[in-house]
mmCIF file of C-alpha atoms in Angstrom:
data_model
loop_
_atom_site.group_PDB
_atom_site.id
_atom_site.type_symbol
_atom_site.label_atom_id
_atom_site.label_comp_id
_atom_site.label_asym_id
_atom_site.label_seq_id
_atom_site.Cartn_x
_atom_site.Cartn_y
_atom_site.Cartn_z
ATOM 1 C CA MET A 6 0.000 0.000 0.000
ATOM 2 C CA LYS A 7 1.402 3.394 -0.993
ATOM 3 C CA GLN A 8 2.150 5.872 1.735
ATOM 4 C CA GLU A 9 0.008 8.996 1.779
ATOM 5 C CA TRP A 10 1.634 12.390 2.247
ATOM 6 C CA LYS A 11 -0.711 13.210 5.109
ATOM 7 C CA ASP A 12 0.978 10.424 7.113
ATOM 8 C CA LEU A 13 4.490 11.908 6.808
ATOM 9 C CA ASP A 14 6.218 13.504 9.759
ATOM 10 C CA THR A 15 6.626 17.288 9.615
ATOM 11 C CA PRO A 16 7.980 19.642 8.520
ATOM 12 C CA THR A 17 8.498 17.938 5.156
ATOM 13 C CA LEU A 18 9.062 19.270 1.662
ATOM 14 C CA LEU A 19 6.443 18.016 -0.807
ATOM 15 C CA LEU A 20 6.946 18.199 -4.560
ATOM 16 C CA ASP A 21 4.003 17.561 -6.857
ATOM 17 C CA LYS A 22 5.475 15.536 -9.720
ATOM 18 C CA ARG A 23 2.733 16.337 -12.227
ATOM 19 C CA ILE A 24 3.009 20.093 -11.711
ATOM 20 C CA LEU A 25 6.806 19.925 -11.762
ATOM 21 C CA LEU A 26 6.830 18.153 -15.135
ATOM 22 C CA GLU A 27 4.269 20.569 -16.535
ATOM 23 C CA ASN A 28 6.379 23.560 -15.459
ATOM 24 C CA ILE A 29 9.478 22.011 -17.037
ATOM 25 C CA ARG A 30 7.566 21.354 -20.240
ATOM 26 C CA LYS A 31 6.286 24.943 -20.413
ATOM 27 C CA MET A 32 9.811 26.352 -20.143
ATOM 28 C CA SER A 33 10.985 24.013 -22.876
ATOM 29 C CA ASP A 34 8.023 24.805 -25.115
ATOM 30 C CA PHE A 35 8.662 28.537 -24.768
ATOM 31 C CA ALA A 36 12.289 28.138 -25.774
ATOM 32 C CA LYS A 37 11.449 25.992 -28.795
ATOM 33 C CA LYS A 38 8.621 28.248 -29.973
ATOM 34 C CA ASN A 39 10.796 31.364 -29.760
ATOM 35 C CA ASN A 40 13.956 29.738 -31.142
ATOM 36 C CA VAL A 41 16.074 30.450 -28.073
ATOM 37 C CA ASN A 42 18.184 28.094 -25.990
ATOM 38 C CA LEU A 43 17.172 27.174 -22.452
ATOM 39 C CA ARG A 44 19.746 27.170 -19.655
ATOM 40 C CA PRO A 45 17.686 26.928 -16.445
ATOM 41 C CA HIS A 46 19.055 28.184 -13.159
ATOM 42 C CA ILE A 47 19.295 25.269 -10.723
ATOM 43 C CA LYS A 48 19.701 27.373 -7.566
ATOM 44 C CA THR A 49 15.929 27.009 -7.150
ATOM 45 C CA HIS A 50 15.813 23.222 -6.873
ATOM 46 C CA LYS A 51 19.504 22.242 -6.335
ATOM 47 C CA SER A 52 18.576 18.735 -7.455
ATOM 48 C CA VAL A 53 20.465 16.470 -9.841
ATOM 49 C CA GLU A 54 17.249 14.604 -10.669
ATOM 50 C CA ILE A 55 15.429 17.801 -11.615
ATOM 51 C CA ALA A 56 18.398 19.196 -13.565
ATOM 52 C CA LYS A 57 18.552 15.989 -15.593
ATOM 53 C CA LEU A 58 14.815 16.214 -16.271
ATOM 54 C CA GLN A 59 15.329 19.738 -17.589
ATOM 55 C CA LEU A 60 18.127 18.541 -19.864
ATOM 56 C CA GLU A 61 15.957 15.673 -21.094
ATOM 57 C CA HIS A 62 13.314 18.246 -22.010
ATOM 58 C CA GLY A 63 15.674 20.272 -24.167
ATOM 59 C CA ALA A 64 17.821 22.469 -21.915
ATOM 60 C CA ILE A 65 21.312 22.862 -23.416
ATOM 61 C CA GLY A 66 23.002 23.229 -20.035
ATOM 62 C CA ILE A 67 22.432 24.684 -16.594
ATOM 63 C CA THR A 68 23.130 27.849 -14.629
ATOM 64 C CA THR A 69 24.423 27.826 -11.058
ATOM 65 C CA ALA A 70 24.819 30.591 -8.514
ATOM 66 C CA LYS A 71 27.918 29.266 -6.786
ATOM 67 C CA LEU A 72 30.862 27.026 -7.561
ATOM 68 C CA GLU A 73 29.731 24.433 -5.015
ATOM 69 C CA GLU A 74 26.526 23.954 -6.980
ATOM 70 C CA ALA A 75 28.549 23.559 -10.166
ATOM 71 C CA GLU A 76 30.768 20.982 -8.470
ATOM 72 C CA VAL A 77 27.770 18.937 -7.333
ATOM 73 C CA MET A 78 26.222 18.977 -10.792
ATOM 74 C CA ALA A 79 29.526 18.179 -12.510
ATOM 75 C CA ALA A 80 30.068 15.192 -10.201
ATOM 76 C CA ALA A 81 26.677 13.887 -11.392
ATOM 77 C CA GLY A 82 27.782 14.086 -15.023
ATOM 78 C CA ILE A 83 26.302 17.455 -16.005
ATOM 79 C CA LYS A 84 29.040 19.232 -17.922
ATOM 80 C CA ASP A 85 27.678 22.394 -19.609
ATOM 81 C CA ILE A 86 27.550 24.901 -16.747
ATOM 82 C CA LEU A 87 27.390 28.685 -16.423
ATOM 83 C CA VAL A 88 28.450 30.032 -13.029
ATOM 84 C CA ALA A 89 26.399 33.228 -12.928
ATOM 85 C CA TYR A 90 28.481 34.859 -10.229
ATOM 86 C CA PRO A 91 31.773 36.776 -10.566
ATOM 87 C CA VAL A 92 34.657 34.640 -9.306
ATOM 88 C CA SER A 93 38.029 36.128 -8.413
ATOM 89 C CA SER A 94 39.425 34.747 -5.138
ATOM 90 C CA PRO A 95 42.495 32.469 -5.530
ATOM 91 C CA ALA A 96 40.781 29.584 -3.729
ATOM 92 C CA LYS A 97 37.799 29.695 -6.065
ATOM 93 C CA VAL A 98 39.955 30.086 -9.182
ATOM 94 C CA GLU A 99 41.733 26.866 -8.222
ATOM 95 C CA ARG A 100 38.339 25.165 -8.053
ATOM 96 C CA ILE A 101 37.533 26.490 -11.531
ATOM 97 C CA ILE A 102 40.721 24.896 -12.784
ATOM 98 C CA ALA A 103 39.769 21.626 -11.072
ATOM 99 C CA LEU A 104 36.446 21.622 -12.941
ATOM 100 C CA LEU A 105 38.245 22.276 -16.225
ATOM 101 C CA ASN A 106 40.550 19.352 -15.433
ATOM 102 C CA GLN A 107 37.428 17.176 -15.163
ATOM 103 C CA GLY A 108 36.327 18.152 -18.655
ATOM 104 C CA VAL A 109 33.514 20.466 -17.583
ATOM 105 C CA ASP A 110 32.388 22.905 -20.286
ATOM 106 C CA LEU A 111 32.465 25.798 -17.839
ATOM 107 C CA LYS A 112 31.442 29.405 -18.424
ATOM 108 C CA VAL A 113 32.389 31.960 -15.776
ATOM 109 C CA THR A 114 30.942 35.413 -15.115
ATOM 110 C CA VAL A 115 33.222 38.456 -15.436
ATOM 111 C CA ASP A 116 32.480 42.131 -14.881
ATOM 112 C CA ASN A 117 35.789 43.898 -14.304
ATOM 113 C CA LEU A 118 39.287 43.982 -15.756
ATOM 114 C CA GLU A 119 41.096 43.204 -12.500
ATOM 115 C CA GLN A 120 39.111 39.989 -12.208
ATOM 116 C CA VAL A 121 39.903 38.808 -15.746
ATOM 117 C CA LYS A 122 43.607 39.486 -15.223
ATOM 118 C CA LEU A 123 43.550 37.295 -12.121
ATOM 119 C CA LEU A 124 41.876 34.520 -14.102
ATOM 120 C CA GLN A 125 44.425 34.880 -16.892
ATOM 121 C CA LYS A 126 47.369 34.681 -14.491
ATOM 122 C CA ALA A 127 46.076 31.504 -12.850
ATOM 123 C CA LEU A 128 45.267 29.836 -16.170
ATOM 124 C CA GLU A 129 48.737 30.515 -17.539
ATOM 125 C CA LYS A 130 49.970 27.798 -15.185
ATOM 126 C CA THR A 131 47.610 25.263 -16.839
ATOM 127 C CA ARG A 132 46.828 23.911 -20.288
ATOM 128 C CA HIS A 133 43.338 25.389 -20.233
ATOM 129 C CA THR A 134 41.491 28.299 -21.754
ATOM 130 C CA LEU A 135 38.308 29.486 -20.050
ATOM 131 C CA GLU A 136 35.067 30.712 -21.577
ATOM 132 C CA VAL A 137 33.882 33.919 -19.930
ATOM 133 C CA TRP A 138 30.603 35.792 -20.227
ATOM 134 C CA ILE A 139 30.315 39.474 -19.467
ATOM 135 C CA LYS A 140 27.546 40.391 -17.054
ATOM 136 C CA VAL A 141 25.836 43.706 -17.714
ATOM 137 C CA ASN A 142 23.711 45.703 -15.303
ATOM 138 C CA SER A 143 20.142 46.020 -16.554
ATOM 139 C CA GLY A 144 18.774 47.927 -13.556
ATOM 140 C CA LEU A 145 19.242 45.683 -10.529
ATOM 141 C CA ASN A 146 22.385 47.648 -9.654
ATOM 142 C CA ARG A 147 24.130 44.679 -8.161
ATOM 143 C CA CYS A 148 26.934 43.132 -10.252
ATOM 144 C CA GLY A 149 27.684 43.888 -13.878
ATOM 145 C CA VAL A 150 29.252 46.489 -16.154
ATOM 146 C CA GLU A 151 27.086 49.209 -17.589
ATOM 147 C CA PRO A 152 25.562 48.279 -20.960
ATOM 148 C CA GLY A 153 27.116 49.398 -24.212
ATOM 149 C CA ALA A 154 30.442 51.143 -23.698
ATOM 150 C CA GLY A 155 31.136 49.378 -20.386
ATOM 151 C CA ALA A 156 30.765 45.970 -22.020
ATOM 152 C CA VAL A 157 32.923 47.004 -24.973
ATOM 153 C CA ASP A 158 35.744 48.251 -22.742
ATOM 154 C CA LEU A 159 35.825 44.981 -20.817
ATOM 155 C CA ALA A 160 35.565 42.888 -23.980
ATOM 156 C CA LYS A 161 38.544 44.729 -25.471
ATOM 157 C CA GLY A 162 40.555 43.864 -22.385
ATOM 158 C CA ILE A 163 39.549 40.204 -22.539
ATOM 159 C CA ILE A 164 40.530 39.621 -26.166
ATOM 160 C CA LEU A 165 44.106 40.624 -25.315
ATOM 161 C CA LEU A 166 44.362 37.739 -22.829
ATOM 162 C CA SER A 167 45.473 34.396 -24.255
ATOM 163 C CA ARG A 168 43.675 32.108 -21.816
ATOM 164 C CA LEU A 169 40.218 33.713 -21.862
ATOM 165 C CA ASN A 170 37.611 33.319 -24.568
ATOM 166 C CA ILE A 171 34.649 35.700 -24.561
ATOM 167 C CA ARG A 172 31.512 34.147 -25.993
ATOM 168 C CA GLY A 173 28.505 35.566 -24.187
ATOM 169 C CA ILE A 174 26.857 38.579 -22.590
ATOM 170 C CA PHE A 175 24.102 38.161 -20.033
ATOM 171 C CA THR A 176 22.130 39.938 -17.338
ATOM 172 C CA HIS A 177 19.693 39.267 -14.518
ATOM 173 C CA ALA A 178 16.705 41.552 -14.010
ATOM 174 C CA GLY A 179 16.167 40.609 -10.382
ATOM 175 C CA HIS A 180 14.513 43.948 -9.697
ATOM 176 C CA SER A 181 11.523 42.579 -11.633
ATOM 177 C CA TYR A 182 10.515 40.943 -8.348
ATOM 178 C CA GLY A 183 9.598 44.397 -7.100
ATOM 179 C CA ALA A 184 7.500 45.285 -10.152
ATOM 180 C CA ASN A 185 4.264 47.091 -9.403
ATOM 181 C CA GLY A 186 1.993 45.603 -12.046
ATOM 182 C CA LYS A 187 2.271 44.149 -15.533
ATOM 183 C CA GLU A 188 3.242 47.390 -17.254
ATOM 184 C CA GLU A 189 6.272 47.868 -15.043
ATOM 185 C CA LEU A 190 7.182 44.210 -15.426
ATOM 186 C CA GLU A 191 7.116 44.561 -19.214
ATOM 187 C CA ARG A 192 9.236 47.712 -19.055
ATOM 188 C CA ILE A 193 11.837 45.941 -16.930
ATOM 189 C CA ALA A 194 11.856 42.916 -19.242
ATOM 190 C CA LEU A 195 12.346 45.004 -22.372
ATOM 191 C CA ALA A 196 15.129 46.989 -20.701
ATOM 192 C CA GLU A 197 16.734 43.688 -19.679
ATOM 193 C CA ALA A 198 16.809 42.468 -23.272
ATOM 194 C CA ASP A 199 17.933 45.851 -24.582
ATOM 195 C CA ALA A 200 20.912 45.955 -22.205
ATOM 196 C CA VAL A 201 22.150 42.618 -23.539
ATOM 197 C CA VAL A 202 21.427 43.208 -27.237
ATOM 198 C CA LYS A 203 22.860 46.734 -27.180
ATOM 199 C CA SER A 204 26.024 45.517 -25.488
ATOM 200 C CA ALA A 205 26.479 42.597 -27.883
ATOM 201 C CA GLU A 206 25.944 44.785 -30.948
ATOM 202 C CA ALA A 207 28.374 47.391 -29.634
ATOM 203 C CA CYS A 208 31.023 44.679 -29.177
ATOM 204 C CA GLU A 209 30.441 43.322 -32.648
ATOM 205 C CA LYS A 210 30.866 46.787 -34.155
ATOM 206 C CA GLU A 211 34.355 46.637 -32.665
ATOM 207 C CA GLY A 212 34.984 43.264 -34.280
ATOM 208 C CA ILE A 213 34.315 41.179 -31.155
ATOM 209 C CA PRO A 214 31.729 38.476 -31.909
ATOM 210 C CA ILE A 215 29.191 37.677 -29.182
ATOM 211 C CA LEU A 216 27.444 34.375 -29.878
ATOM 212 C CA VAL A 217 25.337 34.076 -26.728
ATOM 213 C CA ARG A 218 22.935 36.818 -25.595
ATOM 214 C CA SER A 219 21.252 35.572 -22.467
ATOM 215 C CA VAL A 220 18.491 36.854 -20.192
ATOM 216 C CA GLY A 221 17.053 35.379 -17.036
ATOM 217 C CA SER A 222 14.517 36.053 -14.288
ATOM 218 C CA THR A 223 11.332 34.002 -14.079
ATOM 219 C CA PRO A 224 9.053 37.082 -14.048
ATOM 220 C CA THR A 225 10.566 38.486 -17.272
ATOM 221 C CA TYR A 226 11.887 35.683 -19.463
ATOM 222 C CA ARG A 227 8.645 35.214 -21.406
ATOM 223 C CA ILE A 228 8.889 38.867 -22.461
ATOM 224 C CA SER A 229 12.631 39.456 -22.794
ATOM 225 C CA GLY A 230 13.075 36.038 -24.400
ATOM 226 C CA ARG A 231 10.970 37.135 -27.381
ATOM 227 C CA VAL A 232 13.114 40.157 -28.235
ATOM 228 C CA ASP A 233 15.089 39.966 -31.484
ATOM 229 C CA GLY A 234 18.752 39.305 -30.793
ATOM 230 C CA ILE A 235 18.255 37.308 -27.596
ATOM 231 C CA THR A 236 19.521 33.726 -27.980
ATOM 232 C CA GLU A 237 19.029 32.200 -24.514
ATOM 233 C CA VAL A 238 16.811 32.305 -21.416
ATOM 234 C CA ARG A 239 17.708 31.228 -17.870
ATOM 235 C CA PRO A 240 14.552 30.958 -15.711
ATOM 236 C CA GLY A 241 15.030 29.336 -12.326
ATOM 237 C CA ASN A 242 11.989 29.714 -10.086
ATOM 238 C CA ALA A 243 9.630 28.729 -12.936
ATOM 239 C CA VAL A 244 10.355 25.081 -12.190
ATOM 240 C CA PHE A 245 8.387 25.402 -8.910
ATOM 241 C CA PHE A 246 6.820 28.882 -8.699
ATOM 242 C CA ASP A 247 5.818 30.288 -5.296
ATOM 243 C CA SER A 248 3.713 32.937 -3.595
ATOM 244 C CA ILE A 249 5.928 35.774 -4.819
ATOM 245 C CA GLN A 250 5.402 34.686 -8.427
ATOM 246 C CA VAL A 251 1.662 34.444 -7.784
ATOM 247 C CA GLY A 252 1.741 37.965 -6.339
ATOM 248 C CA LEU A 253 3.501 39.225 -9.463
ATOM 249 C CA GLY A 254 0.801 37.689 -11.644
ATOM 250 C CA VAL A 255 3.170 35.394 -13.560
ATOM 251 C CA ALA A 256 1.751 32.187 -12.024
ATOM 252 C CA ASP A 257 -1.381 30.853 -10.379
ATOM 253 C CA ARG A 258 -1.413 28.866 -7.162
ATOM 254 C CA LYS A 259 -2.247 25.754 -9.187
ATOM 255 C CA ASP A 260 1.163 26.151 -10.864
ATOM 256 C CA CYS A 261 3.058 25.924 -7.557
ATOM 257 C CA ALA A 262 4.729 22.518 -7.383
ATOM 258 C CA LEU A 263 6.421 22.942 -4.014
ATOM 259 C CA THR A 264 4.696 22.952 -0.639
ATOM 260 C CA VAL A 265 5.805 22.502 2.947
ATOM 261 C CA LEU A 266 3.840 19.981 4.980
ATOM 262 C CA ALA A 267 3.261 21.322 8.494
ATOM 263 C CA SER A 268 1.505 20.143 11.640
ATOM 264 C CA VAL A 269 -0.696 22.109 14.001
ATOM 265 C CA VAL A 270 1.108 22.086 17.360
ATOM 266 C CA GLY A 271 -1.140 24.536 19.185
ATOM 267 C CA VAL A 272 -4.692 25.913 18.887
ATOM 268 C CA TYR A 273 -5.587 29.137 20.680
ATOM 269 C CA GLU A 274 -8.164 31.886 20.455
ATOM 270 C CA GLY A 275 -7.636 33.628 17.122
ATOM 271 C CA ARG A 276 -4.422 31.799 16.284
ATOM 272 C CA ILE A 277 -2.848 28.439 15.616
ATOM 273 C CA VAL A 278 0.823 27.496 15.822
ATOM 274 C CA LEU A 279 2.552 25.380 13.167
ATOM 275 C CA ASP A 280 5.853 23.506 13.390
ATOM 276 C CA THR A 281 7.307 25.568 10.545
ATOM 277 C CA GLY A 282 9.304 28.573 11.683
ATOM 278 C CA SER A 283 11.987 30.713 10.083
ATOM 279 C CA LYS A 284 14.310 27.710 9.749
ATOM 280 C CA THR A 285 11.728 26.165 7.423
ATOM 281 C CA LEU A 286 9.743 28.907 5.686
ATOM 282 C CA CYS A 287 12.455 31.612 5.859
ATOM 283 C CA LEU A 288 11.812 35.285 6.611
ATOM 284 C CA ASP A 289 11.253 36.196 2.983
ATOM 285 C CA LYS A 290 8.561 38.399 1.505
ATOM 286 C CA GLY A 291 10.454 39.201 -1.680
ATOM 287 C CA ALA A 292 14.093 40.230 -1.927
ATOM 288 C CA HIS A 293 13.463 43.271 -4.104
ATOM 289 C CA GLY A 294 10.492 45.006 -2.568
ATOM 290 C CA LEU A 295 7.388 43.017 -3.507
ATOM 291 C CA ASP A 296 4.497 43.773 -1.152
ATOM 292 C CA SER A 297 1.792 41.611 -2.715
ATOM 293 C CA VAL A 298 2.362 38.588 -0.464
ATOM 294 C CA LYS A 299 0.656 38.398 2.900
ATOM 295 C CA GLY A 300 2.394 36.626 5.720
ATOM 296 C CA TYR A 301 5.084 33.969 5.397
ATOM 297 C CA GLY A 302 3.400 31.486 3.081
ATOM 298 C CA TYR A 303 -0.050 30.570 1.789
ATOM 299 C CA VAL A 304 -1.864 27.811 3.682
ATOM 300 C CA VAL A 305 -3.559 25.638 1.044
ATOM 301 C CA ASP A 306 -7.312 25.184 1.584
ATOM 302 C CA HIS A 307 -7.247 27.631 4.487
ATOM 303 C CA PRO A 308 -7.382 31.158 3.036
ATOM 304 C CA GLU A 309 -8.643 32.425 6.408
ATOM 305 C CA LEU A 310 -5.163 31.862 7.860
ATOM 306 C CA ILE A 311 -2.320 34.368 7.627
ATOM 307 C CA ILE A 312 1.064 33.207 8.895
ATOM 308 C CA GLU A 313 1.701 36.459 10.681
ATOM 309 C CA ARG A 314 5.038 35.804 12.379
ATOM 310 C CA LEU A 315 7.824 33.262 12.611
ATOM 311 C CA SER A 316 10.305 32.383 15.276
ATOM 312 C CA GLU A 317 12.937 29.755 14.611
ATOM 313 C CA GLU A 318 10.696 26.713 15.123
ATOM 314 C CA HIS A 319 7.196 28.206 15.306
ATOM 315 C CA GLY A 320 4.872 29.682 12.715
ATOM 316 C CA VAL A 321 2.004 31.676 14.173
ATOM 317 C CA ALA A 322 -1.053 31.879 11.929
ATOM 318 C CA VAL A 323 -3.907 34.184 12.834
ATOM 319 C CA PHE A 324 -7.536 34.122 11.784
ATOM 320 C CA GLU A 325 -10.852 35.807 12.458
ATOM 321 C CA GLY A 326 -13.906 33.808 13.430
ATOM 322 C CA SER A 327 -13.379 30.057 13.245
ATOM 323 C CA CYS A 328 -10.687 27.955 11.630
ATOM 324 C CA GLY A 329 -11.630 24.310 12.158
ATOM 325 C CA LEU A 330 -8.095 22.978 12.521
ATOM 326 C CA ARG A 331 -7.244 20.839 15.531
ATOM 327 C CA LEU A 332 -4.079 19.683 17.252
ATOM 328 C CA ASN A 333 -1.978 17.422 14.984
ATOM 329 C CA ASP A 334 -3.913 18.321 11.832
ATOM 330 C CA LYS A 335 -1.657 18.797 8.832
ATOM 331 C CA VAL A 336 -1.614 21.550 6.229
ATOM 332 C CA ARG A 337 0.395 22.337 3.104
ATOM 333 C CA ILE A 338 2.024 25.748 2.741
ATOM 334 C CA ILE A 339 3.068 27.355 -0.547
ATOM 335 C CA PRO A 340 6.272 29.186 0.416
ATOM 336 C CA ASN A 341 6.832 32.817 -0.411
ATOM 337 C CA HIS A 342 10.216 32.032 -1.952
ATOM 338 C CA ALA A 343 10.726 28.448 -3.086
ATOM 339 C CA CYS A 344 14.493 28.816 -3.638
ATOM 340 C CA THR A 345 15.364 29.657 -0.046
ATOM 341 C CA VAL A 346 12.965 27.089 1.393
ATOM 342 C CA ALA A 347 14.295 24.219 -0.750
ATOM 343 C CA ASN A 348 17.790 25.099 0.443
ATOM 344 C CA MET A 349 16.724 24.356 4.033
ATOM 345 C CA PHE A 350 15.845 20.702 3.308
ATOM 346 C CA ASP A 351 17.795 17.555 2.427
ATOM 347 C CA GLU A 352 15.114 15.838 0.352
ATOM 348 C CA TYR A 353 11.917 16.212 -1.632
ATOM 349 C CA MET A 354 9.022 13.825 -1.106
ATOM 350 C CA LEU A 355 7.528 13.351 -4.579
ATOM 351 C CA VAL A 356 3.758 13.123 -4.543
ATOM 352 C CA GLU A 357 1.075 12.264 -7.066
ATOM 353 C CA GLY A 358 -2.369 13.059 -5.756
ATOM 354 C CA LYS A 359 -2.452 11.925 -2.149
ATOM 355 C CA HIS A 360 0.338 9.358 -2.522
ATOM 356 C CA VAL A 361 4.103 9.556 -2.024
ATOM 357 C CA VAL A 362 5.766 8.076 -5.116
ATOM 358 C CA ASP A 363 9.482 8.826 -4.669
ATOM 359 C CA LYS A 364 12.128 10.644 -2.669
ATOM 360 C CA TRP A 365 14.802 12.872 -4.281
ATOM 361 C CA LYS A 366 17.788 14.511 -2.667
ATOM 362 C CA VAL A 367 18.263 18.275 -2.588
ATOM 363 C CA ASP A 368 21.813 17.523 -3.672
ATOM 364 C CA ALA A 369 23.247 21.032 -3.387
ATOM 365 C CA SER A 370 21.361 22.202 -0.302
ATOM 366 C CA GLY A 371 23.392 24.491 1.916
ATOM 367 C CA LYS A 372 26.037 25.161 -0.760
ATOM 368 C CA ARG A 373 27.191 28.730 -0.256
ATOM 369 C CA LYS A 374 30.758 28.939 -1.640
#
């Protein structure tokens, strides 16, 4: 007899297999329809099983946030990897070289001349050349050179270095998570694509070919990915979706594949307490200013509940009138931010309907370096 998810201990991470596969298929279908490559960001799921599913559905490679994630994926046989984070420290450069020694088709983010000189110096001691992609700033104002002239200046510096090969320009419009409505989201997405295309065209006018022109961000990729000149999209969160994406209007709750199974550990007047605190749900209401989410997760089938506050092990949900939940009842919670929540767990419990059908590791959970 198959185990039912309602009989699992809590807190537990549930992953709806049907919704997951549908989300993967939709990303793949978008890429095929718009003649762009798909390089999904795996920092959302950090799972070898899910990354391989994405590759089976047409992704040409993967994107990681950190070298540790790349190392985990490479050890599992995934070889085409973009590290979408500028790397410059000697310890990390040595790890880049170790990945190259393993035959990984690695692409590394660069955004300043001092960094590329450090990479060049380290690579001169090896037999390797390294593919680098220039990151441009499309409005997030985090990492990245300024579009156009800034990208050209860096590209001119790179082509003088014998061990670096520039092939791509990319950006991340993370500020789209703070968009106030569809019009602003579209404006951000178009600016995202323009920053990349403008930079690539400016480089090519100087005789520096740019073959890959890549955009990311789950809220924007279906807009920026349609712009002429863009060749690749890198959505991450779209594999699961979450309450932030629902608040932005880019997904419905029925599209959310990931939920946290929680137990009621206390029932009081006007509130219940769940065994899912900040170490499970995370204190996240949107990293870039989104105010459309209420509380710290959406309790499925109980819209009267708002998870008002979290301590480390407790989630306090308030309600008006009656709630109907009793001690030891179990609920599913759609997290505000799926990426941070998945990182707190070691495994996914795969479910189909009410049954548990498999268990997958969160292979790169906790990887921060």
